[in-house]
């Protein structure tokens, strides 16, 4: 029996459903495709829901899974509301999608038309449709950017979230939004700028806010970065900035990766008078910028930066979950190197000498390696792997049996034994059972995949750990850090009241 699949994705340019959430839009679209499948008698075995935004295939995990299955020739057709759901990306993406459907002979089915990529005319129509979709995307995107530029130049607030100290409000009797001060937050904003203008640093200001139990918008603690972002934001002197945050794309491991670059230099972006009231004066803001530039250190190039902490990015506090970093004490304290939680003012996890923490981590790695070797030699995962493979076979037998029942239902309705309503009810029940069994198969297959990874871990994880332990004293901190990140997901640090140090390792092992 031919199988079909539904693919659902909300475009950020959907005009008909602009006010709806992604979930609501997908529900509407699914109802359209369900009716299409019911009217034409398509046997739909799976539905893909794309809930992330992204114009390229690399940014959309569900389309990647779908294309892998289409390439394998699993489906007779893919049901979509319209062609643009499949791709509005660049020419490479569109060419790849076109080839996948053509080589597998899979049809693209929309309410308006069925595209058969093996048909010469449909192939041209399909490729032309993708091209026009991409062109429309570019046109609408340019229009959106022009609209946002225009709104910013008019002093309107164009971001979705209001900065601390303000709330977003609709402009009466016209399109767009502006900002309105939140009195209790605005007072703290003034305090921050006044303290900074008095040459009190961002760390001291953050500590002051935390000590006074001033909550952030997310209920987190204040830190250097959040204070720095506030100090550099022109919105507090009644201005609107445009172009301060830019997206840069790069190719990494064959995929397009986006990076957000935010500028703190006022000369790098446009500034417009805002419709919202200022919380601080322009004089106070510019005074703070002058102080900030005085404190700004000389930028370092990658060639001059040397990693001092081999545990950077992987060592975390066992008490609060924040990172544990390396710090150097003052000359009076003999410039001792210590490890401390970055949330130390609100966390009771004590600091410890770097050398002691390093030694405890190495000892923990040695103990873990010894235990893990014994586990692989005595237990292994082969028995579990075999059991899961047998379970998958049983599930596939059940699916095959249900598919036979579904085929029989088609035969019975053709012979006039089943009425249309009985057939629809029976088909719905069987399809639901098939989907349940396919869900179980997916779960077992994932467990099997992790078990097989675990069985083969000794081929990579154990040698990497042995290399690290044998060569640790001769490696640079950069080399140590890179290898540690290959071995462990994270390391948790805790210093007890008795002064002992506890280290918990979380190696890169599959979760069962």
CSV table of C-alpha atoms in Angstrom, one decimal:
chain,number,residue,atom,x,y,z
A,1,UNK,CA,0.0,0.0,0.0
A,2,UNK,CA,1.3,3.4,-0.9
A,3,UNK,CA,2.2,5.6,2.1
A,4,UNK,CA,2.0,9.4,2.3
A,5,UNK,CA,3.3,12.0,4.8
A,6,UNK,CA,2.2,15.4,5.8
A,7,UNK,CA,4.6,18.3,6.3
A,8,UNK,CA,3.4,21.4,8.2
A,9,UNK,CA,5.3,24.6,8.7
A,10,UNK,CA,4.2,28.2,9.4
A,11,UNK,CA,5.9,30.8,7.3
A,12,UNK,CA,6.6,34.1,9.1
A,13,UNK,CA,5.0,35.7,6.1
A,14,UNK,CA,1.6,34.0,6.4
A,15,UNK,CA,-0.8,36.8,5.8
A,16,UNK,CA,-4.0,34.9,6.6
A,17,UNK,CA,-2.8,33.7,10.0
A,18,UNK,CA,-0.6,36.6,11.0
A,19,UNK,CA,-2.3,37.0,14.4
A,20,UNK,CA,-2.3,33.3,15.2
A,21,UNK,CA,0.4,31.3,17.1
A,22,UNK,CA,2.5,28.8,15.3
A,23,UNK,CA,0.5,25.9,16.9
A,24,UNK,CA,-2.9,27.5,15.8
A,25,UNK,CA,-1.6,28.0,12.2
A,26,UNK,CA,-0.3,24.4,12.0
A,27,UNK,CA,-3.7,23.1,13.3
A,28,UNK,CA,-5.5,25.0,10.6
A,29,UNK,CA,-3.2,23.7,7.9
A,30,UNK,CA,-3.4,20.2,9.2
A,31,UNK,CA,-7.2,20.3,8.9
A,32,UNK,CA,-6.8,21.3,5.3
A,33,UNK,CA,-4.4,18.4,4.6
A,34,UNK,CA,-6.5,15.9,6.5
A,35,UNK,CA,-9.6,16.7,4.4
A,36,UNK,CA,-7.4,16.4,1.3
A,37,UNK,CA,-6.2,12.9,2.4
A,38,UNK,CA,-9.7,11.8,3.3
A,39,UNK,CA,-11.2,12.9,0.0
A,40,UNK,CA,-8.6,11.2,-2.1
A,41,UNK,CA,-8.1,8.2,0.1
A,42,UNK,CA,-4.4,8.7,0.9
A,43,UNK,CA,-2.9,6.5,3.6
A,44,UNK,CA,-1.0,9.0,5.7
A,45,UNK,CA,1.5,7.3,8.0
A,46,UNK,CA,3.4,10.3,9.5
A,47,UNK,CA,3.2,14.0,10.1
A,48,UNK,CA,6.1,16.4,10.5
A,49,UNK,CA,5.6,19.6,12.4
A,50,UNK,CA,8.2,22.3,11.8
A,51,UNK,CA,7.9,24.8,14.6
A,52,UNK,CA,11.3,26.6,14.3
A,53,UNK,CA,11.9,29.6,12.0
A,54,UNK,CA,14.5,29.4,9.4
A,55,UNK,CA,14.8,29.9,5.7
A,56,UNK,CA,17.5,27.3,5.0
A,57,UNK,CA,17.3,23.5,5.3
A,58,UNK,CA,20.1,23.6,7.9
A,59,UNK,CA,17.9,25.5,10.3
A,60,UNK,CA,15.0,23.2,10.0
A,61,UNK,CA,15.5,19.7,11.6
A,62,UNK,CA,12.1,18.3,10.5
A,63,UNK,CA,12.6,19.0,6.8
A,64,UNK,CA,16.0,17.2,7.1
A,65,UNK,CA,14.3,14.1,8.5
A,66,UNK,CA,11.6,14.3,5.9
A,67,UNK,CA,14.1,14.6,3.0
A,68,UNK,CA,16.1,11.6,4.3
A,69,UNK,CA,12.9,9.4,4.2
A,70,UNK,CA,11.8,10.8,0.8
A,71,UNK,CA,15.3,10.0,-0.5
A,72,UNK,CA,14.9,6.4,0.7
A,73,UNK,CA,11.7,6.2,-1.4
A,74,UNK,CA,9.4,5.5,1.6
A,75,UNK,CA,6.5,7.7,0.5
A,76,UNK,CA,4.5,8.0,-2.7
A,77,UNK,CA,3.8,11.6,-1.9
A,78,UNK,CA,4.2,14.5,0.5
A,79,UNK,CA,1.2,16.6,1.4
A,80,UNK,CA,1.9,20.3,1.9
A,81,UNK,CA,-0.4,23.3,1.9
A,82,UNK,CA,1.7,25.0,-0.8
A,83,UNK,CA,5.2,24.7,-2.3
A,84,UNK,CA,6.7,27.4,-0.2
A,85,UNK,CA,6.4,25.2,2.9
A,86,UNK,CA,9.1,23.0,1.5
A,87,UNK,CA,11.7,25.7,0.6
A,88,UNK,CA,12.2,29.4,0.4
A,89,UNK,CA,15.9,29.0,0.9
A,90,UNK,CA,18.7,29.7,-1.5
A,91,UNK,CA,19.3,28.1,-4.9
A,92,UNK,CA,21.4,25.2,-3.4
A,93,UNK,CA,18.5,24.2,-1.1
A,94,UNK,CA,15.9,24.4,-3.8
A,95,UNK,CA,18.1,22.3,-6.2
A,96,UNK,CA,18.7,19.7,-3.5
A,97,UNK,CA,15.0,19.4,-2.7
A,98,UNK,CA,14.1,19.1,-6.4
A,99,UNK,CA,16.7,16.3,-6.9
A,100,UNK,CA,15.5,14.4,-3.8
A,101,UNK,CA,11.9,14.3,-5.1
A,102,UNK,CA,12.9,13.6,-8.7
A,103,UNK,CA,15.3,10.7,-8.0
A,104,UNK,CA,12.9,9.1,-5.5
A,105,UNK,CA,9.8,9.6,-7.7
A,106,UNK,CA,7.9,11.2,-4.8
A,107,UNK,CA,5.0,13.4,-5.6
A,108,UNK,CA,4.3,16.8,-4.0
A,109,UNK,CA,0.6,17.1,-3.3
A,110,UNK,CA,-1.1,20.4,-2.6
A,111,UNK,CA,-4.8,21.2,-2.5
A,112,UNK,CA,-4.4,23.1,-5.8
A,113,UNK,CA,-2.1,20.7,-7.7
A,114,UNK,CA,-0.2,17.4,-7.7
A,115,UNK,CA,3.5,17.8,-8.8
A,116,UNK,CA,5.1,14.7,-10.3
A,117,UNK,CA,8.8,15.4,-10.5
A,118,UNK,CA,9.2,12.5,-13.0
A,119,UNK,CA,6.9,14.4,-15.4
A,120,UNK,CA,9.0,16.9,-17.5
A,121,UNK,CA,6.3,19.6,-17.4
A,122,UNK,CA,5.6,19.1,-13.7
A,123,UNK,CA,9.3,19.2,-13.0
A,124,UNK,CA,9.7,22.6,-14.7
A,125,UNK,CA,6.6,23.9,-13.0
A,126,UNK,CA,7.9,22.7,-9.6
A,127,UNK,CA,11.3,24.3,-10.0
A,128,UNK,CA,9.6,27.5,-11.3
A,129,UNK,CA,7.3,27.5,-8.2
A,130,UNK,CA,10.3,27.2,-5.9
A,131,UNK,CA,12.1,30.0,-7.7
A,132,UNK,CA,9.0,32.3,-7.5
A,133,UNK,CA,8.6,31.4,-3.8
A,134,UNK,CA,12.2,32.4,-3.1
A,135,UNK,CA,11.7,35.6,-5.1
A,136,UNK,CA,8.6,36.4,-3.1
A,137,UNK,CA,10.5,35.7,0.1
A,138,UNK,CA,13.2,38.2,-0.8
A,139,UNK,CA,10.6,40.8,-1.8
A,140,UNK,CA,8.6,40.5,1.4
A,141,UNK,CA,11.8,40.4,3.4
A,142,UNK,CA,13.0,43.7,1.8
A,143,UNK,CA,9.5,45.2,2.5
A,144,UNK,CA,9.7,44.2,6.1
A,145,UNK,CA,13.1,45.7,6.5
A,146,UNK,CA,12.0,48.9,4.9
A,147,UNK,CA,9.0,49.0,7.2
A,148,UNK,CA,11.1,48.5,10.3
A,149,UNK,CA,13.6,51.1,9.1
A,150,UNK,CA,10.7,53.5,8.6
A,151,UNK,CA,9.2,52.8,12.0
A,152,UNK,CA,12.5,53.3,13.7
A,153,UNK,CA,13.1,56.6,11.9
A,154,UNK,CA,9.7,57.7,13.2
A,155,UNK,CA,10.8,56.9,16.8
A,156,UNK,CA,8.6,53.8,17.2
A,157,UNK,CA,9.7,50.7,19.2
A,158,UNK,CA,10.2,47.8,16.7
A,159,UNK,CA,11.5,45.0,18.9
A,160,UNK,CA,9.2,42.4,20.5
A,161,UNK,CA,10.5,42.8,24.1
A,162,UNK,CA,10.8,46.1,26.0
A,163,UNK,CA,14.1,46.8,27.8
A,164,UNK,CA,14.3,46.8,31.6
A,165,UNK,CA,12.7,50.1,32.9
A,166,UNK,CA,10.0,50.2,30.2
A,167,UNK,CA,6.9,48.4,29.0
A,168,UNK,CA,5.7,48.1,25.4
A,169,UNK,CA,2.5,50.0,24.6
A,170,UNK,CA,0.4,50.5,21.5
A,171,UNK,CA,0.4,53.9,19.9
A,172,UNK,CA,-3.2,55.3,20.0
A,173,UNK,CA,-5.0,55.6,16.6
A,174,UNK,CA,-2.0,54.5,14.5
A,175,UNK,CA,0.1,51.5,13.7
A,176,UNK,CA,3.1,50.7,15.8
A,177,UNK,CA,4.3,50.6,19.4
A,178,UNK,CA,6.3,52.8,21.7
A,179,UNK,CA,7.6,52.5,25.3
A,180,UNK,CA,6.3,53.7,28.6
A,181,UNK,CA,8.4,53.8,31.8
A,182,UNK,CA,7.8,51.3,34.6
A,183,UNK,CA,8.2,53.6,37.6
A,184,UNK,CA,9.8,51.1,40.0
A,185,UNK,CA,12.2,49.8,37.4
A,186,UNK,CA,13.0,53.3,36.0
A,187,UNK,CA,14.3,54.3,39.4
A,188,UNK,CA,16.8,51.5,39.4
A,189,UNK,CA,17.9,52.4,35.9
A,190,UNK,CA,18.7,55.9,37.1
A,191,UNK,CA,20.6,54.5,40.0
A,192,UNK,CA,22.7,52.3,37.7
A,193,UNK,CA,23.7,55.2,35.4
A,194,UNK,CA,24.4,57.5,38.4
A,195,UNK,CA,26.7,54.8,40.0
A,196,UNK,CA,28.5,54.3,36.8
A,197,UNK,CA,29.0,58.0,36.3
A,198,UNK,CA,30.6,58.0,39.8
A,199,UNK,CA,33.2,55.5,38.4
A,200,UNK,CA,31.7,52.5,40.1
A,201,UNK,CA,32.2,49.4,37.9
A,202,UNK,CA,29.7,47.1,36.4
A,203,UNK,CA,30.6,44.3,38.9
A,204,UNK,CA,30.0,46.6,41.9
A,205,UNK,CA,26.7,47.8,40.4
A,206,UNK,CA,25.5,44.3,39.8
A,207,UNK,CA,26.4,43.3,43.3
A,208,UNK,CA,24.5,46.4,44.7
A,209,UNK,CA,21.4,45.4,42.8
A,210,UNK,CA,21.6,41.8,43.9
A,211,UNK,CA,22.2,42.8,47.5
A,212,UNK,CA,19.1,44.9,47.4
A,213,UNK,CA,17.1,42.0,45.9
A,214,UNK,CA,16.3,43.9,42.7
A,215,UNK,CA,14.9,41.2,40.3
A,216,UNK,CA,15.8,41.1,36.6
A,217,UNK,CA,13.0,40.6,34.1
A,218,UNK,CA,13.8,36.8,34.0
A,219,UNK,CA,14.1,36.5,37.8
A,220,UNK,CA,17.8,35.8,37.4
A,221,UNK,CA,20.7,37.7,39.0
A,222,UNK,CA,22.4,40.9,37.7
A,223,UNK,CA,25.9,40.4,36.3
A,224,UNK,CA,28.5,42.5,34.5
A,225,UNK,CA,27.0,41.8,31.1
A,226,UNK,CA,23.5,42.9,32.0
A,227,UNK,CA,24.8,46.1,33.5
A,228,UNK,CA,27.0,46.7,30.4
A,229,UNK,CA,24.0,46.2,28.1
A,230,UNK,CA,22.0,48.8,30.0
A,231,UNK,CA,24.8,51.3,30.1
A,232,UNK,CA,25.2,51.1,26.3
A,233,UNK,CA,21.5,51.2,25.4
A,234,UNK,CA,20.5,54.6,23.9
A,235,UNK,CA,16.8,53.9,24.6
A,236,UNK,CA,17.3,55.2,28.1
A,237,UNK,CA,18.0,58.7,26.8
A,238,UNK,CA,14.9,58.6,24.7
A,239,UNK,CA,16.5,57.3,21.4
A,240,UNK,CA,15.9,54.4,19.1
A,241,UNK,CA,18.8,52.5,17.6
A,242,UNK,CA,18.8,50.7,14.3
A,243,UNK,CA,21.5,48.4,12.9
A,244,UNK,CA,23.3,47.7,16.2
A,245,UNK,CA,22.6,44.0,16.0
A,246,UNK,CA,23.6,42.2,12.8
A,247,UNK,CA,23.4,38.6,11.7
A,248,UNK,CA,26.5,37.2,10.1
A,249,UNK,CA,26.5,33.9,8.3
A,250,UNK,CA,29.3,31.4,7.9
A,251,UNK,CA,29.8,27.8,6.7
A,252,UNK,CA,30.7,25.4,9.5
A,253,UNK,CA,30.9,21.6,8.8
A,254,UNK,CA,29.0,22.1,5.6
A,255,UNK,CA,26.1,24.0,7.2
A,256,UNK,CA,25.1,27.6,7.2
A,257,UNK,CA,25.5,28.9,10.8
A,258,UNK,CA,24.2,32.3,11.9
A,259,UNK,CA,26.1,34.5,14.5
A,260,UNK,CA,24.6,37.6,16.1
A,261,UNK,CA,27.1,40.5,16.4
A,262,UNK,CA,26.0,43.5,18.6
A,263,UNK,CA,27.9,46.7,18.5
A,264,UNK,CA,28.4,49.0,21.5
A,265,UNK,CA,30.0,51.8,19.5
A,266,UNK,CA,27.4,54.5,18.7
A,267,UNK,CA,29.2,55.3,15.5
A,268,UNK,CA,28.4,51.8,14.1
A,269,UNK,CA,24.6,52.2,14.0
A,270,UNK,CA,21.8,54.6,13.3
A,271,UNK,CA,20.1,56.6,16.2
A,272,UNK,CA,16.7,58.3,15.9
A,273,UNK,CA,14.7,60.4,18.4
A,274,UNK,CA,12.2,58.1,20.1
A,275,UNK,CA,8.5,58.7,20.8
A,276,UNK,CA,9.0,57.4,24.3
A,277,UNK,CA,10.1,59.5,27.3
A,278,UNK,CA,13.7,59.3,28.5
A,279,UNK,CA,14.6,57.9,31.9
A,280,UNK,CA,18.0,59.6,32.1
A,281,UNK,CA,19.4,62.8,30.5
A,282,UNK,CA,21.5,62.7,27.4
A,283,UNK,CA,24.3,64.4,29.3
A,284,UNK,CA,24.4,61.6,31.9
A,285,UNK,CA,24.3,58.9,29.1
A,286,UNK,CA,27.2,60.5,27.2
A,287,UNK,CA,29.2,60.9,30.5
A,288,UNK,CA,28.8,57.2,31.1
A,289,UNK,CA,30.0,56.4,27.5
A,290,UNK,CA,33.0,58.5,28.0
A,291,UNK,CA,33.9,56.6,31.2
A,292,UNK,CA,33.2,53.3,29.4
A,293,UNK,CA,35.7,54.2,26.6
A,294,UNK,CA,38.3,55.2,29.2
A,295,UNK,CA,38.0,51.8,30.9
A,296,UNK,CA,37.8,49.9,27.6
A,297,UNK,CA,40.9,47.7,27.3
A,298,UNK,CA,42.9,47.3,24.1
A,299,UNK,CA,41.3,44.7,21.9
A,300,UNK,CA,43.2,41.4,21.8
A,301,UNK,CA,43.6,39.4,18.7
A,302,UNK,CA,43.3,35.7,18.6
A,303,UNK,CA,47.0,35.3,18.3
A,304,UNK,CA,47.6,37.1,21.6
A,305,UNK,CA,44.9,35.4,23.7
A,306,UNK,CA,46.1,32.5,25.7
A,307,UNK,CA,43.7,30.2,27.5
A,308,UNK,CA,44.5,30.1,31.2
A,309,UNK,CA,41.7,27.8,32.4
A,310,UNK,CA,41.7,24.2,30.9
A,311,UNK,CA,38.2,23.7,32.4
A,312,UNK,CA,36.6,26.8,30.7
A,313,UNK,CA,33.1,26.0,29.6
A,314,UNK,CA,32.8,22.6,31.3
A,315,UNK,CA,33.2,23.3,35.1
A,316,UNK,CA,30.0,24.2,36.9
A,317,UNK,CA,28.9,24.8,40.4
A,318,UNK,CA,27.1,21.8,42.0
A,319,UNK,CA,25.1,24.2,44.2
A,320,UNK,CA,23.6,26.8,41.8
A,321,UNK,CA,24.5,25.5,38.3
A,322,UNK,CA,26.5,28.6,37.3
A,323,UNK,CA,30.0,28.3,35.8
A,324,UNK,CA,33.1,28.0,38.0
A,325,UNK,CA,35.9,30.2,36.7
A,326,UNK,CA,39.5,30.9,37.3
A,327,UNK,CA,40.5,34.1,39.2
A,328,UNK,CA,43.8,35.5,40.5
A,329,UNK,CA,44.0,37.1,43.9
A,330,UNK,CA,45.7,40.4,44.7
A,331,UNK,CA,49.5,40.9,45.2
A,332,UNK,CA,48.8,41.0,49.0
A,333,UNK,CA,47.4,37.5,48.7
A,334,UNK,CA,50.5,36.3,46.8
A,335,UNK,CA,48.4,36.3,43.5
A,336,UNK,CA,47.1,32.8,44.3
A,337,UNK,CA,45.1,31.3,41.5
A,338,UNK,CA,41.6,30.2,42.7
A,339,UNK,CA,38.5,28.6,41.3
A,340,UNK,CA,35.2,30.2,42.3
A,341,UNK,CA,31.6,30.1,41.3
A,342,UNK,CA,30.7,33.2,39.2
A,343,UNK,CA,27.6,33.5,41.4
A,344,UNK,CA,29.6,33.6,44.6
A,345,UNK,CA,27.6,36.5,46.2
A,346,UNK,CA,24.5,34.4,46.0
A,347,UNK,CA,26.0,30.9,46.3
A,348,UNK,CA,27.5,29.3,49.3
A,349,UNK,CA,29.9,27.1,47.4
A,350,UNK,CA,33.4,28.2,48.6
A,351,UNK,CA,36.4,28.9,46.5
A,352,UNK,CA,39.5,26.6,46.3
A,353,UNK,CA,43.0,26.7,45.0
A,354,UNK,CA,43.2,26.0,41.3
A,355,UNK,CA,45.9,23.3,41.8
A,356,UNK,CA,43.8,21.4,44.3
A,357,UNK,CA,40.7,21.5,42.1
A,358,UNK,CA,42.8,20.4,39.1
A,359,UNK,CA,44.3,17.5,41.0
A,360,UNK,CA,40.8,16.3,42.2
A,361,UNK,CA,39.4,16.4,38.6
A,362,UNK,CA,42.4,14.3,37.3
A,363,UNK,CA,41.9,11.9,40.2
A,364,UNK,CA,38.2,11.6,39.4
A,365,UNK,CA,38.9,11.0,35.7
A,366,UNK,CA,41.3,8.1,36.6
A,367,UNK,CA,38.7,6.5,38.9
A,368,UNK,CA,36.0,6.8,36.3
A,369,UNK,CA,38.2,5.3,33.6
A,370,UNK,CA,39.0,2.3,35.8
A,371,UNK,CA,35.4,1.6,36.6
A,372,UNK,CA,34.2,2.1,33.0
A,373,UNK,CA,36.7,-0.3,31.6
A,374,UNK,CA,35.6,-3.0,34.1
A,375,UNK,CA,31.9,-2.3,33.2
A,376,UNK,CA,32.6,-2.8,29.4
A,377,UNK,CA,34.7,-5.9,30.0
A,378,UNK,CA,32.2,-7.6,32.3
A,379,UNK,CA,28.7,-6.3,31.3
A,380,UNK,CA,28.8,-4.6,28.0
A,381,UNK,CA,25.6,-3.8,26.1
A,382,UNK,CA,25.4,-6.7,23.6
A,383,UNK,CA,22.5,-8.4,25.5
A,384,UNK,CA,20.5,-5.2,25.6
A,385,UNK,CA,21.2,-4.6,21.9
A,386,UNK,CA,20.0,-8.0,20.9
A,387,UNK,CA,16.8,-7.6,23.0
A,388,UNK,CA,16.0,-4.2,21.4
A,389,UNK,CA,16.5,-5.6,17.9
A,390,UNK,CA,14.0,-8.4,18.6
A,391,UNK,CA,11.6,-5.9,20.0
A,392,UNK,CA,11.8,-3.8,16.8
A,393,UNK,CA,11.1,-7.0,14.8
A,394,UNK,CA,8.0,-7.7,16.8
A,395,UNK,CA,6.8,-4.1,16.4
A,396,UNK,CA,7.3,-4.3,12.6
A,397,UNK,CA,5.3,-7.5,12.5
A,398,UNK,CA,2.4,-5.7,14.3
A,399,UNK,CA,2.6,-2.8,11.9
A,400,UNK,CA,2.6,-5.2,8.9
A,401,UNK,CA,-0.5,-7.0,10.3
A,402,UNK,CA,-2.3,-3.6,10.8
A,403,UNK,CA,-1.4,-2.6,7.2
A,404,UNK,CA,-2.9,-5.9,6.0
A,405,UNK,CA,-6.1,-5.1,8.0
A,406,UNK,CA,-6.2,-1.6,6.4
A,407,UNK,CA,-5.8,-3.1,2.9
A,408,UNK,CA,-8.6,-5.5,3.7
A,409,UNK,CA,-10.8,-2.6,4.7
A,410,UNK,CA,-10.2,-1.0,1.3
A,411,UNK,CA,-11.2,-4.2,-0.4
A,412,UNK,CA,-14.4,-4.5,1.7
A,413,UNK,CA,-15.5,-1.0,0.9
A,414,UNK,CA,-14.9,-1.6,-2.8
A,415,UNK,CA,-17.0,-4.8,-2.6
A,416,UNK,CA,-19.8,-2.8,-0.9
A,417,UNK,CA,-19.6,-4.7,2.3
A,418,UNK,CA,-18.4,-1.6,4.2
A,419,UNK,CA,-20.3,1.6,4.0
A,420,UNK,CA,-18.3,4.8,3.5
A,421,UNK,CA,-18.8,5.8,7.2
A,422,UNK,CA,-17.9,2.4,8.5
A,423,UNK,CA,-14.8,2.4,6.3
A,424,UNK,CA,-13.7,5.9,7.5
A,425,UNK,CA,-14.2,4.8,11.1
A,426,UNK,CA,-12.3,1.6,10.6
A,427,UNK,CA,-9.5,3.3,8.6
A,428,UNK,CA,-9.1,6.0,11.3
A,429,UNK,CA,-8.8,3.3,14.0
A,430,UNK,CA,-6.3,1.3,12.2
A,431,UNK,CA,-4.2,4.3,11.2
A,432,UNK,CA,-4.2,5.4,14.8
A,433,UNK,CA,-2.9,2.0,15.9
A,434,UNK,CA,-0.2,2.1,13.2
A,435,UNK,CA,1.0,5.5,14.4
A,436,UNK,CA,1.1,4.2,18.0
A,437,UNK,CA,3.2,1.3,17.0
A,438,UNK,CA,5.5,3.5,14.8
A,439,UNK,CA,6.0,5.8,17.9
A,440,UNK,CA,7.0,2.7,19.9
A,441,UNK,CA,9.4,1.7,17.2
A,442,UNK,CA,11.0,5.2,17.1
A,443,UNK,CA,11.5,5.0,20.9
A,444,UNK,CA,13.1,1.6,20.7
A,445,UNK,CA,15.2,2.5,17.8
A,446,UNK,CA,16.6,5.5,19.7
A,447,UNK,CA,17.4,3.3,22.7
A,448,UNK,CA,19.1,0.9,20.3
A,449,UNK,CA,21.1,3.7,18.7
A,450,UNK,CA,22.4,4.8,22.1
A,451,UNK,CA,23.2,1.3,23.2
A,452,UNK,CA,25.2,0.8,20.0
A,453,UNK,CA,27.0,4.0,20.6
A,454,UNK,CA,27.8,2.9,24.2
A,455,UNK,CA,29.1,-0.4,22.9
A,456,UNK,CA,31.5,1.4,20.6
A,457,UNK,CA,32.5,4.1,23.1
A,458,UNK,CA,35.7,2.3,24.0
A,459,UNK,CA,36.9,3.0,20.4
A,460,UNK,CA,37.0,6.7,21.1
A,461,UNK,CA,36.2,7.8,24.6
A,462,UNK,CA,38.6,5.5,26.5
A,463,UNK,CA,41.7,6.2,24.2
A,464,UNK,CA,40.9,10.0,24.5
A,465,UNK,CA,40.8,9.8,28.3
A,466,UNK,CA,44.0,7.7,28.4
A,467,UNK,CA,45.8,10.3,26.1
A,468,UNK,CA,44.7,13.1,28.3
A,469,UNK,CA,45.8,11.5,31.6
A,470,UNK,CA,49.2,10.4,30.1
A,471,UNK,CA,50.0,13.7,28.4
A,472,UNK,CA,48.3,16.2,30.7
A,473,UNK,CA,51.5,17.7,32.1
A,474,UNK,CA,52.9,18.3,28.6
A,475,UNK,CA,49.8,19.8,27.0
A,476,UNK,CA,48.8,23.5,26.6
A,477,UNK,CA,45.7,24.6,28.4
A,478,UNK,CA,44.0,24.9,24.9
A,479,UNK,CA,44.8,21.3,24.1
A,480,UNK,CA,43.6,20.1,27.6
A,481,UNK,CA,40.3,22.0,27.2
A,482,UNK,CA,39.7,20.7,23.7
A,483,UNK,CA,40.3,17.1,24.8
A,484,UNK,CA,38.2,17.4,28.0
A,485,UNK,CA,35.3,18.7,25.9
A,486,UNK,CA,35.5,15.5,23.8
A,487,UNK,CA,35.4,13.4,27.0
A,488,UNK,CA,32.9,15.1,29.3
A,489,UNK,CA,29.7,17.1,28.9
A,490,UNK,CA,30.4,18.9,32.1
A,491,UNK,CA,32.1,18.7,35.5
A,492,UNK,CA,30.4,19.7,38.7
A,493,UNK,CA,32.4,21.2,41.6
A,494,UNK,CA,31.4,21.4,45.3
A,495,UNK,CA,33.4,22.4,48.4
A,496,UNK,CA,31.9,21.0,51.6
A,497,UNK,CA,31.8,22.8,54.9
A,498,UNK,CA,34.5,20.4,56.1
A,499,UNK,CA,36.8,21.8,53.3
A,500,UNK,CA,36.9,18.7,51.1
A,501,UNK,CA,36.3,19.0,47.4
A,502,UNK,CA,33.7,16.9,45.6
A,503,UNK,CA,33.9,16.4,41.8
A,504,UNK,CA,31.1,14.8,39.7
A,505,UNK,CA,31.9,13.9,36.1
A,506,UNK,CA,29.3,13.7,33.3
A,507,UNK,CA,31.1,11.9,30.4
A,508,UNK,CA,29.7,11.9,26.9
A,509,UNK,CA,27.8,8.7,27.3
A,510,UNK,CA,24.3,8.0,25.9
A,511,UNK,CA,21.4,8.3,28.2
A,512,UNK,CA,19.4,5.1,28.4
